[in-house]
Amino acid sequence: QVQLVESGGGSVQAGGSLRLSCGYRNSWRCMGWFRQAPGKEREGVAGFYTSAGFYTSGGNTVYADSVKGRFTISEDKAKRTLDLQMNSLKPEDTAMYYCAADSTGDCPRLTLDFGYWGPGIQVTVSS
């Protein structure tokens, strides 16, 4: 049974921080965080290649330009979570955030072609 469950969302003032976690049951080759603001299309925020080794070229993470330097994606294999540390939050970061996973396709990636999605969690940043 596939299960992805997001946690850690909430409300914060601009400049603050939040840490999102995505608990997973299965092991996935490719995972990522996405978001969708009201009236906008879903977009990729950060991608993660869980199987990247020392010799993997290009690294095991990719970020949207809008969050580079502020967000950090990481995996805690012991806890079976994919985490997204969000610092220096801005009102434009307000959205529903989703965790996604798949074991096919290029990785890491920010495209929406992931086969499995969590239900999402709300992040609200006030000015």
Coordinates of C-alpha atoms in Angstrom, one line a residue:
Q1 CA 0.0 0.0 0.0
V2 CA 1.4 3.3 -1.1
Q3 CA 1.3 6.0 1.6
L4 CA 2.8 9.5 1.6
V5 CA 1.8 11.7 4.5
E6 CA 2.9 15.3 4.9
S7 CA 3.3 17.1 8.3
G8 CA 4.7 20.2 9.7
G9 CA 2.7 22.8 7.9
G10 CA 1.0 25.8 9.5
S11 CA 1.1 29.6 9.6
V12 CA 4.2 31.8 10.0
Q13 CA 5.2 35.4 9.6
A14 CA 7.4 36.5 6.7
G15 CA 11.0 35.8 7.4
G16 CA 10.2 32.8 9.6
S17 CA 10.9 29.1 9.1
L18 CA 8.9 25.8 8.8
R19 CA 10.0 22.3 8.3
L20 CA 7.8 19.9 6.4
S21 CA 8.1 16.1 6.6
C22 CA 6.8 13.5 4.3
G23 CA 6.5 10.1 5.9
Y24 CA 6.7 7.2 3.5
R25 CA 6.2 3.5 3.7
N26 CA 7.8 2.2 0.5
S27 CA 11.3 3.0 -0.8
W28 CA 11.4 5.3 -3.8
R29 CA 14.1 6.2 -6.2
C30 CA 12.8 9.7 -6.8
M31 CA 10.9 12.0 -4.5
G32 CA 10.0 15.7 -4.4
W33 CA 8.1 18.5 -2.9
F34 CA 5.5 20.5 -4.9
R35 CA 3.1 23.3 -4.1
Q36 CA 0.0 24.8 -5.5
A37 CA -1.3 28.3 -4.6
P38 CA -4.9 29.3 -5.1
G39 CA -5.6 30.0 -8.7
K40 CA -2.2 28.8 -9.8
E41 CA -0.9 25.6 -11.3
R42 CA 1.0 23.1 -9.2
E43 CA 4.8 23.6 -9.5
G44 CA 7.9 21.8 -8.4
V45 CA 9.7 23.1 -5.4
A46 CA 12.5 20.7 -4.7
G47 CA 13.5 17.2 -6.1
F48 CA 15.5 14.5 -4.5
Y49 CA 17.3 11.4 -5.9
T50 CA 17.3 8.9 -3.1
S51 CA 19.6 6.5 -4.9
A52 CA 22.3 8.9 -5.8
G53 CA 25.7 7.6 -5.0
F54 CA 29.2 9.2 -4.7
Y55 CA 29.7 9.1 -8.4
T56 CA 26.3 10.4 -9.4
S57 CA 26.9 13.4 -11.6
G58 CA 24.7 16.5 -11.2
G59 CA 24.0 15.9 -7.5
N60 CA 21.0 14.4 -5.8
T61 CA 18.9 17.6 -5.4
V62 CA 17.2 20.2 -7.6
Y63 CA 15.4 23.4 -6.6
A64 CA 13.1 25.9 -8.2
D65 CA 14.8 29.2 -8.7
S66 CA 12.3 30.9 -6.4
V67 CA 13.4 28.8 -3.4
K68 CA 17.1 28.4 -4.0
G69 CA 19.2 29.4 -1.0
R70 CA 16.1 29.4 1.2
F71 CA 14.8 25.8 1.1
T72 CA 16.7 22.5 1.7
I73 CA 15.4 19.1 0.8
S74 CA 16.8 16.0 2.6
E75 CA 16.0 12.5 3.5
D76 CA 16.1 10.8 6.8
K77 CA 16.3 7.1 6.0
A78 CA 16.1 6.0 9.6
K79 CA 12.8 7.9 10.1
R80 CA 11.6 7.2 6.6
T81 CA 10.9 10.9 5.9
L82 CA 11.6 13.3 3.2
D83 CA 12.0 16.7 4.8
L84 CA 11.8 20.3 3.4
Q85 CA 13.4 23.0 5.6
M86 CA 12.0 26.3 4.6
N87 CA 13.8 29.4 5.8
S88 CA 13.2 33.1 5.0
L89 CA 9.6 32.4 4.1
K90 CA 7.8 34.9 2.0
P91 CA 4.1 35.6 1.5
E92 CA 4.4 34.2 -2.0
D93 CA 5.4 30.8 -0.5
T94 CA 1.8 30.4 0.7
A95 CA 0.4 27.3 -0.9
M96 CA -0.7 23.7 -0.4
Y97 CA 2.5 21.6 -0.3
Y98 CA 2.6 18.1 -1.6
C99 CA 5.1 15.3 -1.4
A100 CA 5.4 13.0 -4.4
A101 CA 7.3 9.8 -5.2
D102 CA 8.1 7.5 -8.1
S103 CA 10.7 5.0 -9.2
T104 CA 10.8 5.8 -12.9
G105 CA 12.1 8.7 -15.0
D106 CA 14.9 11.1 -14.6
C107 CA 15.8 12.0 -11.1
P108 CA 16.0 14.5 -9.4
R109 CA 13.3 16.4 -11.3
L110 CA 10.7 19.1 -10.7
T111 CA 8.2 18.0 -13.4
L112 CA 4.7 16.8 -12.3
D113 CA 5.0 13.3 -13.7
F114 CA 5.2 11.5 -10.4
G115 CA 2.9 8.5 -9.9
Y116 CA 2.2 8.9 -6.2
W117 CA 1.2 11.9 -4.2
G118 CA 0.4 12.8 -0.6
P119 CA -2.8 14.6 0.4
G120 CA -1.0 17.9 0.9
I121 CA -0.5 20.3 3.8
Q122 CA -1.2 24.0 4.0
V123 CA 1.6 26.6 4.5
T124 CA 0.5 30.2 5.1
V125 CA 3.0 33.0 5.3
S126 CA 1.7 36.4 6.4
S127 CA 3.4 39.7 5.8

